């Protein structure tokens, strides 16, 4: 609107000048044409200048956000001075970027005003000669000069408009760098909506790789392979456990099920439907996910639990919370289900956030459930409560469990052991122990000593029971001798 106003005013003044004296207008247009060229040049350079400011501001904001988030770590390691110096670098870059713009305006704004004044001086010089020569009246020269001075205001405002436009273009460029990226995961045209699923999940020779570097055109400079020729079938209502070392591809594998990514080779099917041919909403609405770090929104507990089903009734929300072992601690809060949990659920403990996330998944009543190491960072008592909630959640659903603790996956119907993106072992707990290999190594590190300790404690309890029992006779009316008593204390192979 401001630009249109300036253009209309500028054209109107030019028309008035032409009416008063076409000859003087042609004389005065010289500096004005130079002014137009200067304005155009300013418009070409001010955009990159503001883009640099936006980049520097983004870097400063990122550094500041990281410092605020990690303030406790910074204090714990007494690195305040180092972080201040690190923050000063993007701050100094922002300062220089701003000063560069100020310096640019310090050159161009006076130049633009000078050109307007030069045009006035030229008009007075040549117009005065025309008045002396009798070809122009004094009144016409005064009116012409007055109209010309009116150009000073739109020229000054034009500089402000050019500045604002340059800043807007720079900001828009940063925004559209993201918005113009092609959306890779979309529902296809003529999409088919999934019916209610039974829960069979099939991976057929699936391979997947992450692009190392992304670019605005959506291409990269090669891929880092994360999965290699993975094939298995999870039958409805089965519990499939995924274990392996860090970086073995467990999380990548489960991210293919709700189609957060598409495989680079092979296919992922649910009940025989290729995921790339179905509507995303109908797929994801039947998949429940409980992550290792549960994200809660900065709203009340009721809305967090009902996030996947906003039409859920109060009774359904409470039933889900009870099943997730979350109802008791919610009721103990001052405002109950109306309690605001803060940003990312900061007012709740880790175990409480996890149970709220389980309640959120329960309320969706998904056919396929994904649990990503849901009990790895909680205490034993909280783990017990979460395990109870998960047992409730897994009933009648096809469940994928990522876990570092074998105690979580021992009862799975199918255990997949991943290494370097490949399934190196599969089977039940006992079958995998009989095979040896990586699963046996993980078992020896985690559970072998615990189970041996449990067996020894069980034997000691039985020994104590024998010691407290009445001493039986040997059939001759005599009590058993010392050798026989010692024999009772000897452990059997069983």
Short mmCIF file of C-alpha atoms in Angstrom, two decimals:
data_model
loop_
_atom_site.label_atom_id
_atom_site.label_comp_id
_atom_site.label_asym_id
_atom_site.label_seq_id
_atom_site.Cartn_x
_atom_site.Cartn_y
_atom_site.Cartn_z
CA UNK A 1 0.00 0.00 0.00
CA UNK A 2 2.83 2.40 0.86
CA UNK A 3 4.54 1.69 -2.46
CA UNK A 4 1.33 2.32 -4.42
CA UNK A 5 0.87 5.61 -2.57
CA UNK A 6 4.41 6.72 -3.46
CA UNK A 7 4.05 5.70 -7.12
CA UNK A 8 0.71 7.52 -7.52
CA UNK A 9 2.10 10.65 -5.86
CA UNK A 10 5.25 10.52 -8.00
CA UNK A 11 3.31 10.12 -11.26
CA UNK A 12 0.88 12.89 -10.26
CA UNK A 13 3.72 15.33 -9.63
CA UNK A 14 5.35 14.41 -12.95
CA UNK A 15 2.02 15.08 -14.71
CA UNK A 16 1.74 18.49 -13.03
CA UNK A 17 5.33 19.35 -13.98
CA UNK A 18 4.64 18.38 -17.58
CA UNK A 19 1.57 20.62 -17.64
CA UNK A 20 3.54 23.58 -16.32
CA UNK A 21 6.57 23.22 -18.60
CA UNK A 22 7.60 20.17 -20.65
CA UNK A 23 10.96 21.79 -21.34
CA UNK A 24 11.82 22.23 -17.65
CA UNK A 25 10.58 18.70 -16.93
CA UNK A 26 13.03 17.26 -19.48
CA UNK A 27 15.81 19.32 -17.91
CA UNK A 28 14.95 18.22 -14.37
CA UNK A 29 14.50 14.56 -15.28
CA UNK A 30 18.26 14.01 -15.56
CA UNK A 31 18.95 13.89 -11.79
CA UNK A 32 15.61 12.09 -11.25
CA UNK A 33 16.62 9.30 -13.64
CA UNK A 34 19.91 8.96 -11.78
CA UNK A 35 17.83 8.82 -8.58
CA UNK A 36 15.76 5.97 -10.03
CA UNK A 37 18.95 4.07 -10.89
CA UNK A 38 20.36 4.60 -7.38
CA UNK A 39 17.10 3.39 -5.85
CA UNK A 40 17.11 0.26 -8.04
CA UNK A 41 20.72 -0.48 -7.12
CA UNK A 42 19.92 -0.04 -3.44
CA UNK A 43 17.09 -2.54 -3.80
CA UNK A 44 19.48 -5.14 -5.24
CA UNK A 45 22.05 -4.88 -2.43
CA UNK A 46 19.82 -4.37 0.60
CA UNK A 47 18.25 -7.86 0.37
CA UNK A 48 21.53 -9.78 0.86
CA UNK A 49 22.47 -7.37 3.66
CA UNK A 50 19.27 -8.14 5.55
CA UNK A 51 19.70 -11.85 4.77
CA UNK A 52 23.05 -11.72 6.52
CA UNK A 53 21.37 -10.03 9.50
CA UNK A 54 18.73 -12.76 9.64
CA UNK A 55 21.37 -15.47 9.45
CA UNK A 56 23.38 -13.87 12.24
CA UNK A 57 20.23 -13.43 14.35
CA UNK A 58 19.36 -17.09 13.81
CA UNK A 59 22.85 -18.19 14.87
CA UNK A 60 22.67 -15.99 17.97
CA UNK A 61 19.22 -17.31 18.89
CA UNK A 62 20.39 -20.91 18.49
CA UNK A 63 23.46 -20.31 20.66
CA UNK A 64 21.40 -18.54 23.31
CA UNK A 65 18.75 -21.28 23.36
CA UNK A 66 21.43 -23.94 23.75
CA UNK A 67 23.03 -22.02 26.62
CA UNK A 68 19.72 -21.59 28.43
CA UNK A 69 18.78 -25.24 27.96
CA UNK A 70 22.18 -26.44 29.13
CA UNK A 71 22.62 -23.85 31.90
CA UNK A 72 22.85 -26.53 34.59
CA UNK A 73 25.60 -28.37 32.72
CA UNK A 74 27.50 -25.13 32.15
CA UNK A 75 27.39 -24.30 35.86
CA UNK A 76 28.28 -27.86 36.85
CA UNK A 77 31.49 -27.72 34.82
CA UNK A 78 32.22 -24.07 35.68
CA UNK A 79 32.29 -23.08 31.99
CA UNK A 80 30.42 -19.78 32.26
CA UNK A 81 33.29 -17.67 30.91
CA UNK A 82 33.83 -20.02 27.97
CA UNK A 83 30.14 -19.93 27.04
CA UNK A 84 30.11 -16.14 27.29
CA UNK A 85 33.01 -15.95 24.85
CA UNK A 86 31.31 -18.47 22.54
CA UNK A 87 28.12 -16.42 22.60
CA UNK A 88 30.01 -13.22 21.82
CA UNK A 89 31.00 -14.47 18.36
CA UNK A 90 27.48 -14.68 16.83
CA UNK A 91 26.57 -11.54 18.77
CA UNK A 92 29.50 -9.69 17.18
CA UNK A 93 28.52 -11.00 13.73
CA UNK A 94 25.00 -9.68 14.22
CA UNK A 95 26.42 -6.31 15.29
CA UNK A 96 28.61 -6.05 12.20
CA UNK A 97 25.72 -7.07 9.94
CA UNK A 98 23.53 -4.34 11.43
CA UNK A 99 26.29 -1.73 11.21
CA UNK A 100 26.83 -2.67 7.56
CA UNK A 101 23.20 -1.80 6.82
CA UNK A 102 23.49 1.49 8.73
CA UNK A 103 26.61 2.39 6.78
CA UNK A 104 24.85 1.60 3.52
CA UNK A 105 21.98 3.90 4.39
CA UNK A 106 24.47 6.55 5.49
CA UNK A 107 25.72 6.62 1.88
CA UNK A 108 22.49 6.20 -0.08
CA UNK A 109 19.96 8.33 1.80
CA UNK A 110 22.00 11.58 1.54
CA UNK A 111 22.77 10.73 -2.08
CA UNK A 112 19.06 10.38 -2.87
CA UNK A 113 18.27 13.69 -1.17
CA UNK A 114 21.20 15.33 -2.95
CA UNK A 115 19.84 14.24 -6.32
CA UNK A 116 16.47 15.84 -5.51
CA UNK A 117 18.22 19.07 -4.50
CA UNK A 118 20.38 18.90 -7.64
CA UNK A 119 17.26 18.62 -9.75
CA UNK A 120 15.89 21.73 -7.98
CA UNK A 121 19.14 23.65 -8.61
CA UNK A 122 19.12 22.71 -12.29
CA UNK A 123 15.50 23.85 -12.63
CA UNK A 124 16.23 27.20 -10.94
CA UNK A 125 19.34 27.75 -13.11
CA UNK A 126 17.74 27.00 -16.43
CA UNK A 127 14.28 28.25 -15.43
CA UNK A 128 15.73 31.54 -14.24
CA UNK A 129 17.36 32.00 -17.64
CA UNK A 130 14.05 31.28 -19.33
CA UNK A 131 12.31 33.87 -17.11
CA UNK A 132 14.95 36.48 -17.98
CA UNK A 133 14.60 35.62 -21.64
CA UNK A 134 10.84 36.02 -21.44
CA UNK A 135 9.93 32.46 -22.48
CA UNK A 136 8.68 31.55 -19.00
CA UNK A 137 6.76 33.50 -16.39
CA UNK A 138 8.03 33.84 -12.84
CA UNK A 139 4.82 32.33 -11.46
CA UNK A 140 5.26 29.23 -13.59
CA UNK A 141 8.83 28.81 -12.35
CA UNK A 142 7.75 29.18 -8.70
CA UNK A 143 4.90 26.65 -9.19
CA UNK A 144 7.22 24.25 -11.01
CA UNK A 145 9.78 24.46 -8.20
CA UNK A 146 7.11 23.92 -5.55
CA UNK A 147 5.87 20.78 -7.32
CA UNK A 148 9.44 19.55 -7.65
CA UNK A 149 10.07 19.97 -3.92
CA UNK A 150 7.05 17.75 -3.31
CA UNK A 151 9.12 14.92 -4.80
CA UNK A 152 11.44 14.98 -1.79
CA UNK A 153 8.86 13.33 0.45
CA UNK A 154 8.03 10.34 -1.81
CA UNK A 155 11.74 9.86 -2.52
CA UNK A 156 12.51 9.63 1.20
CA UNK A 157 9.57 7.29 1.76
CA UNK A 158 10.70 5.24 -1.23
CA UNK A 159 13.96 4.60 0.60
CA UNK A 160 12.03 3.29 3.61
CA UNK A 161 9.91 1.06 1.37
CA UNK A 162 12.99 -0.33 -0.35
CA UNK A 163 14.50 -1.08 3.07
CA UNK A 164 11.35 -2.82 4.30
CA UNK A 165 11.02 -4.75 1.05
CA UNK A 166 14.64 -5.90 1.29
CA UNK A 167 14.11 -7.09 4.85
CA UNK A 168 10.92 -8.90 3.85
CA UNK A 169 12.58 -10.59 0.88
CA UNK A 170 15.47 -11.75 3.07
CA UNK A 171 13.11 -13.16 5.67
CA UNK A 172 10.96 -14.76 3.00
CA UNK A 173 14.02 -16.37 1.46
CA UNK A 174 14.87 -18.08 4.76
CA UNK A 175 11.26 -19.18 5.23
CA UNK A 176 10.85 -20.58 1.72
CA UNK A 177 14.12 -22.49 1.98
CA UNK A 178 12.07 -24.74 4.26
CA UNK A 179 8.60 -24.41 2.73
CA UNK A 180 9.84 -25.12 -0.79
CA UNK A 181 11.43 -28.44 0.17
CA UNK A 182 9.45 -31.25 -1.47
CA UNK A 183 7.35 -33.27 0.96
CA UNK A 184 8.65 -36.80 0.56
CA UNK A 185 6.11 -38.71 2.65
CA UNK A 186 2.60 -37.99 1.36
CA UNK A 187 -0.59 -39.88 0.69
CA UNK A 188 -0.73 -40.87 -2.99
CA UNK A 189 -3.47 -39.74 -5.34
CA UNK A 190 -6.54 -41.98 -5.52
CA UNK A 191 -5.57 -43.07 -2.01
CA UNK A 192 -7.15 -46.04 -0.29
CA UNK A 193 -8.28 -45.63 3.32
CA UNK A 194 -7.22 -48.54 5.49
CA UNK A 195 -9.94 -50.63 7.12
CA UNK A 196 -9.61 -51.78 10.74
CA UNK A 197 -6.33 -53.67 10.88
CA UNK A 198 -5.67 -57.16 12.20
CA UNK A 199 -2.07 -56.17 12.90
CA UNK A 200 0.12 -58.31 10.64
CA UNK A 201 3.32 -56.45 9.74
CA UNK A 202 5.61 -57.72 6.97
CA UNK A 203 9.10 -56.48 6.12
CA UNK A 204 10.10 -57.79 2.70
CA UNK A 205 13.81 -57.32 1.84
CA UNK A 206 13.79 -53.80 3.29
CA UNK A 207 16.87 -51.58 2.99
CA UNK A 208 17.12 -47.95 4.04
CA UNK A 209 19.78 -45.22 4.07
CA UNK A 210 19.92 -41.68 5.45
CA UNK A 211 21.17 -38.86 3.22
CA UNK A 212 24.39 -37.46 4.62
CA UNK A 213 23.79 -33.85 3.57
CA UNK A 214 20.51 -32.29 2.54
CA UNK A 215 20.16 -29.43 0.10
CA UNK A 216 17.25 -27.15 -0.85
CA UNK A 217 16.52 -29.27 -3.92
CA UNK A 218 15.92 -32.32 -1.68
CA UNK A 219 19.02 -34.14 -2.85
CA UNK A 220 22.06 -35.24 -0.90
CA UNK A 221 25.59 -36.35 -1.53
CA UNK A 222 25.08 -40.03 -0.84
CA UNK A 223 23.37 -42.19 1.77
CA UNK A 224 24.46 -43.80 4.99
CA UNK A 225 23.00 -47.30 5.00
CA UNK A 226 21.01 -48.06 8.17
CA UNK A 227 19.15 -51.26 7.20
CA UNK A 228 20.22 -54.07 4.86
CA UNK A 229 17.77 -56.59 3.39
CA UNK A 230 15.60 -56.94 6.52
CA UNK A 231 12.80 -59.50 6.25
CA UNK A 232 10.40 -60.81 8.90
CA UNK A 233 6.69 -61.19 9.62
CA UNK A 234 4.99 -60.08 12.84
CA UNK A 235 1.71 -61.93 13.23
CA UNK A 236 -1.35 -60.27 14.81
CA UNK A 237 -1.14 -59.98 18.63
CA UNK A 238 2.52 -61.02 18.70
CA UNK A 239 5.16 -59.23 20.75
CA UNK A 240 8.27 -58.63 18.65
CA UNK A 241 11.35 -57.47 20.53
CA UNK A 242 14.24 -55.65 18.85
CA UNK A 243 17.61 -55.64 20.57
CA UNK A 244 21.12 -54.80 19.48
CA UNK A 245 23.99 -52.46 20.06
CA UNK A 246 23.68 -48.70 19.65
CA UNK A 247 23.41 -47.77 15.97
CA UNK A 248 22.26 -51.23 14.88
CA UNK A 249 19.09 -49.87 13.20
CA UNK A 250 16.36 -50.59 15.77
CA UNK A 251 14.78 -47.14 15.81
CA UNK A 252 15.09 -46.81 12.03
CA UNK A 253 13.21 -50.07 11.62
CA UNK A 254 10.24 -49.04 13.76
CA UNK A 255 10.10 -45.61 12.10
CA UNK A 256 9.26 -47.36 8.83
CA UNK A 257 6.05 -48.83 10.30
CA UNK A 258 4.12 -45.52 10.72
CA UNK A 259 5.84 -44.43 7.48
CA UNK A 260 7.97 -41.67 8.91
CA UNK A 261 10.37 -42.80 6.17
CA UNK A 262 10.03 -44.90 3.04
CA UNK A 263 12.44 -47.80 2.45
CA UNK A 264 14.97 -47.29 -0.32
CA UNK A 265 14.50 -50.94 -1.32
CA UNK A 266 11.86 -53.55 -0.54
CA UNK A 267 8.46 -52.92 1.00
CA UNK A 268 6.70 -52.69 4.35
CA UNK A 269 3.16 -54.09 4.42
CA UNK A 270 0.39 -54.08 7.00
CA UNK A 271 -2.24 -56.78 6.54
CA UNK A 272 -0.92 -57.11 2.99
CA UNK A 273 -1.26 -53.40 2.13
CA UNK A 274 1.90 -51.66 0.97
CA UNK A 275 2.24 -48.59 3.18
CA UNK A 276 3.08 -46.40 0.18
CA UNK A 277 -0.40 -47.03 -1.28
CA UNK A 278 -2.58 -46.16 1.73
CA UNK A 279 -3.77 -42.96 3.37
CA UNK A 280 -1.36 -41.79 6.05
CA UNK A 281 -4.01 -40.71 8.55
CA UNK A 282 -5.84 -44.05 8.42
CA UNK A 283 -2.49 -45.80 9.00
CA UNK A 284 -1.12 -43.67 11.82
CA UNK A 285 -4.45 -43.48 13.65
CA UNK A 286 -4.16 -47.25 14.22
CA UNK A 287 -0.56 -47.13 15.51
CA UNK A 288 0.32 -46.17 19.08
CA UNK A 289 3.84 -45.01 19.93
CA UNK A 290 5.46 -44.66 23.37
CA UNK A 291 8.94 -43.20 23.06
CA UNK A 292 11.87 -43.34 25.46
CA UNK A 293 11.48 -39.63 26.22
CA UNK A 294 7.79 -38.83 26.32
CA UNK A 295 6.82 -35.42 24.99
CA UNK A 296 3.92 -33.67 26.70
CA UNK A 297 2.35 -30.43 25.54
CA UNK A 298 2.15 -27.32 27.69
CA UNK A 299 -1.49 -27.83 28.57
CA UNK A 300 -3.45 -29.80 31.16
CA UNK A 301 -3.24 -33.55 31.70
CA UNK A 302 -6.71 -34.21 30.29
CA UNK A 303 -5.82 -32.69 26.91
CA UNK A 304 -2.48 -34.48 26.84
CA UNK A 305 -4.11 -37.87 27.38
CA UNK A 306 -6.85 -37.12 24.84
CA UNK A 307 -4.41 -35.78 22.24
CA UNK A 308 -5.01 -38.71 19.88
CA UNK A 309 -8.78 -38.77 20.52
CA UNK A 310 -10.09 -35.29 21.20
CA UNK A 311 -13.66 -36.63 21.28
CA UNK A 312 -12.96 -39.02 24.17
CA UNK A 313 -15.29 -38.80 27.15
CA UNK A 314 -14.22 -38.12 30.73
CA UNK A 315 -14.82 -41.76 31.68
CA UNK A 316 -12.66 -43.00 28.80
CA UNK A 317 -9.81 -40.64 29.77
CA UNK A 318 -9.94 -41.78 33.39
CA UNK A 319 -10.11 -45.45 32.37
CA UNK A 320 -7.00 -45.02 30.21
CA UNK A 321 -5.18 -43.25 33.05
CA UNK A 322 -6.10 -46.05 35.49
CA UNK A 323 -4.87 -48.72 33.08
CA UNK A 324 -1.61 -46.78 32.68
CA UNK A 325 -1.20 -46.56 36.48
CA UNK A 326 -1.38 -42.77 36.20
CA UNK A 327 -4.77 -42.04 37.81
CA UNK A 328 -3.53 -42.11 41.41
CA UNK A 329 -0.76 -39.56 41.03
CA UNK A 330 -3.00 -37.35 38.85
CA UNK A 331 -5.67 -37.34 41.54
CA UNK A 332 -3.05 -36.35 44.10
CA UNK A 333 -2.20 -33.19 42.15
CA UNK A 334 -3.90 -29.96 43.32
CA UNK A 335 -6.01 -29.61 40.16
CA UNK A 336 -6.20 -33.25 39.14
CA UNK A 337 -6.71 -33.70 35.42
CA UNK A 338 -6.83 -29.90 34.97
CA UNK A 339 -3.20 -29.54 36.13
CA UNK A 340 -1.02 -27.67 33.62
CA UNK A 341 2.13 -29.74 33.10
CA UNK A 342 4.33 -26.95 31.72
CA UNK A 343 6.59 -26.98 28.69
CA UNK A 344 7.32 -30.61 27.68
CA UNK A 345 5.77 -31.76 30.96
CA UNK A 346 8.55 -30.20 33.04
CA UNK A 347 6.48 -30.25 36.27
CA UNK A 348 6.20 -34.07 36.19
CA UNK A 349 8.83 -36.70 36.86
CA UNK A 350 10.13 -38.92 34.09
CA UNK A 351 8.05 -41.89 35.23
CA UNK A 352 4.91 -39.77 35.49
CA UNK A 353 5.40 -38.39 31.97
CA UNK A 354 5.91 -41.93 30.71
CA UNK A 355 2.68 -43.16 32.26
CA UNK A 356 0.75 -40.21 30.82
CA UNK A 357 2.19 -41.11 27.40
CA UNK A 358 1.06 -44.71 27.89
CA UNK A 359 -2.43 -43.48 28.80
CA UNK A 360 -2.41 -41.38 25.63
CA UNK A 361 -1.55 -44.47 23.56
CA UNK A 362 -4.12 -46.62 25.40
CA UNK A 363 -6.91 -44.15 24.68
CA UNK A 364 -6.23 -44.45 20.94
CA UNK A 365 -6.80 -48.23 21.19
CA UNK A 366 -4.22 -48.92 18.45
CA UNK A 367 -3.91 -52.23 16.63
CA UNK A 368 -0.11 -51.84 16.35
CA UNK A 369 1.95 -50.63 19.29
CA UNK A 370 5.55 -49.38 19.24
CA UNK A 371 7.52 -49.10 22.50
CA UNK A 372 10.93 -47.47 22.16
CA UNK A 373 12.94 -48.35 25.27
CA UNK A 374 10.19 -47.02 27.49
CA UNK A 375 11.71 -47.98 30.86
CA UNK A 376 15.41 -47.32 30.37
CA UNK A 377 15.73 -44.16 32.45
CA UNK A 378 13.49 -44.69 35.49
CA UNK A 379 13.95 -46.18 38.93
CA UNK A 380 13.00 -49.74 39.84
CA UNK A 381 9.66 -48.89 41.46
CA UNK A 382 8.61 -46.67 38.58
CA UNK A 383 9.77 -49.32 36.11
CA UNK A 384 7.52 -51.83 37.85
CA UNK A 385 4.51 -49.50 37.52
CA UNK A 386 5.33 -48.78 33.87
CA UNK A 387 5.76 -52.51 33.16
CA UNK A 388 2.29 -53.11 34.62
CA UNK A 389 0.88 -50.37 32.41
CA UNK A 390 2.68 -51.74 29.35
CA UNK A 391 1.37 -55.24 30.03
CA UNK A 392 -2.12 -53.76 30.00
CA UNK A 393 -1.35 -51.80 26.84
CA UNK A 394 0.08 -54.76 24.90
CA UNK A 395 -2.92 -57.05 25.36
CA UNK A 396 -4.52 -57.93 22.02
CA UNK A 397 -2.13 -55.79 19.97
CA UNK A 398 0.81 -56.41 17.67
CA UNK A 399 3.64 -54.90 19.69
CA UNK A 400 7.16 -53.90 18.74
CA UNK A 401 9.46 -53.40 21.72
CA UNK A 402 12.90 -51.82 21.62
CA UNK A 403 14.75 -52.55 24.84
CA UNK A 404 18.27 -52.60 26.16
CA UNK A 405 17.29 -54.78 29.12
CA UNK A 406 16.71 -58.44 28.35
CA UNK A 407 14.36 -58.68 31.31
CA UNK A 408 11.92 -56.65 29.21
CA UNK A 409 12.02 -58.91 26.14
CA UNK A 410 12.40 -62.43 27.58
CA UNK A 411 8.71 -63.19 27.12
CA UNK A 412 8.47 -61.87 23.55
CA UNK A 413 7.02 -64.19 20.91
CA UNK A 414 9.82 -63.21 18.52
CA UNK A 415 13.17 -61.58 19.28
CA UNK A 416 15.13 -59.94 16.47
CA UNK A 417 18.80 -59.28 17.15
CA UNK A 418 20.17 -56.49 14.92
CA UNK A 419 23.78 -55.72 14.14
CA UNK A 420 24.95 -53.13 11.59
CA UNK A 421 21.45 -52.90 10.10
CA UNK A 422 21.03 -56.66 9.62
CA UNK A 423 19.06 -59.29 11.50
CA UNK A 424 21.77 -61.63 12.73
CA UNK A 425 19.58 -63.76 15.02
CA UNK A 426 15.89 -64.38 15.55
CA UNK A 427 13.82 -66.61 17.79
CA UNK A 428 12.58 -66.92 21.36
CA UNK A 429 14.69 -66.27 24.44
CA UNK A 430 15.55 -69.91 25.10
CA UNK A 431 16.21 -70.66 21.43
CA UNK A 432 18.59 -67.70 21.14
CA UNK A 433 20.47 -68.75 24.28
CA UNK A 434 20.94 -72.17 22.73
CA UNK A 435 22.31 -70.56 19.54
CA UNK A 436 24.94 -68.47 21.32
CA UNK A 437 26.23 -65.47 19.42
CA UNK A 438 25.44 -61.81 20.11
CA UNK A 439 22.30 -62.54 22.14
CA UNK A 440 24.28 -64.86 24.40
CA UNK A 441 26.89 -62.12 24.87
CA UNK A 442 24.23 -59.56 25.87
CA UNK A 443 22.64 -62.13 28.19
CA UNK A 444 25.97 -62.88 29.87
CA UNK A 445 26.55 -59.17 30.46
CA UNK A 446 23.08 -58.45 31.84
CA UNK A 447 21.26 -61.44 33.26
CA UNK A 448 23.58 -64.39 33.78
CA UNK A 449 24.94 -63.20 37.11
CA UNK A 450 21.49 -62.14 38.25
CA UNK A 451 19.95 -65.53 37.47
CA UNK A 452 22.86 -67.38 39.09
CA UNK A 453 22.41 -65.22 42.18
CA UNK A 454 18.67 -65.93 42.14
CA UNK A 455 19.35 -69.70 41.93
CA UNK A 456 21.83 -69.55 44.82
CA UNK A 457 19.39 -67.60 46.96
CA UNK A 458 16.65 -70.11 46.16
CA UNK A 459 18.96 -72.98 47.22
CA UNK A 460 19.84 -71.19 50.48
CA UNK A 461 16.14 -70.72 51.23
CA UNK A 462 15.54 -74.46 50.70
CA UNK A 463 18.55 -75.32 52.85
CA UNK A 464 17.14 -73.16 55.64
CA UNK A 465 13.84 -74.98 55.34
CA UNK A 466 15.61 -78.36 55.74
CA UNK A 467 17.54 -77.08 58.76
CA UNK A 468 14.36 -75.94 60.51
CA UNK A 469 12.49 -79.21 59.81
CA UNK A 470 12.46 -82.06 62.52
CA UNK A 471 15.34 -84.52 62.10
CA UNK A 472 13.89 -87.80 60.76
CA UNK A 473 15.07 -91.20 61.96
CA UNK A 474 16.93 -93.70 59.81
CA UNK A 475 14.50 -96.53 60.35
CA UNK A 476 16.50 -98.12 63.19
CA UNK A 477 15.16 -95.67 65.74
CA UNK A 478 18.33 -93.62 65.48
CA UNK A 479 18.68 -90.14 64.01
CA UNK A 480 20.54 -89.68 60.78
CA UNK A 481 24.22 -89.18 61.20
CA UNK A 482 26.36 -86.19 60.29
CA UNK A 483 27.19 -87.60 56.87
CA UNK A 484 23.53 -87.93 55.94
CA UNK A 485 22.77 -84.39 57.15
CA UNK A 486 25.61 -83.06 55.03
CA UNK A 487 24.25 -85.04 52.10
CA UNK A 488 20.93 -83.21 52.40
CA UNK A 489 22.76 -79.91 52.16
CA UNK A 490 24.52 -80.78 48.91
CA UNK A 491 23.04 -79.03 45.85
CA UNK A 492 21.61 -81.24 43.19
CA UNK A 493 22.01 -80.69 39.45
CA UNK A 494 18.37 -79.68 39.32
#
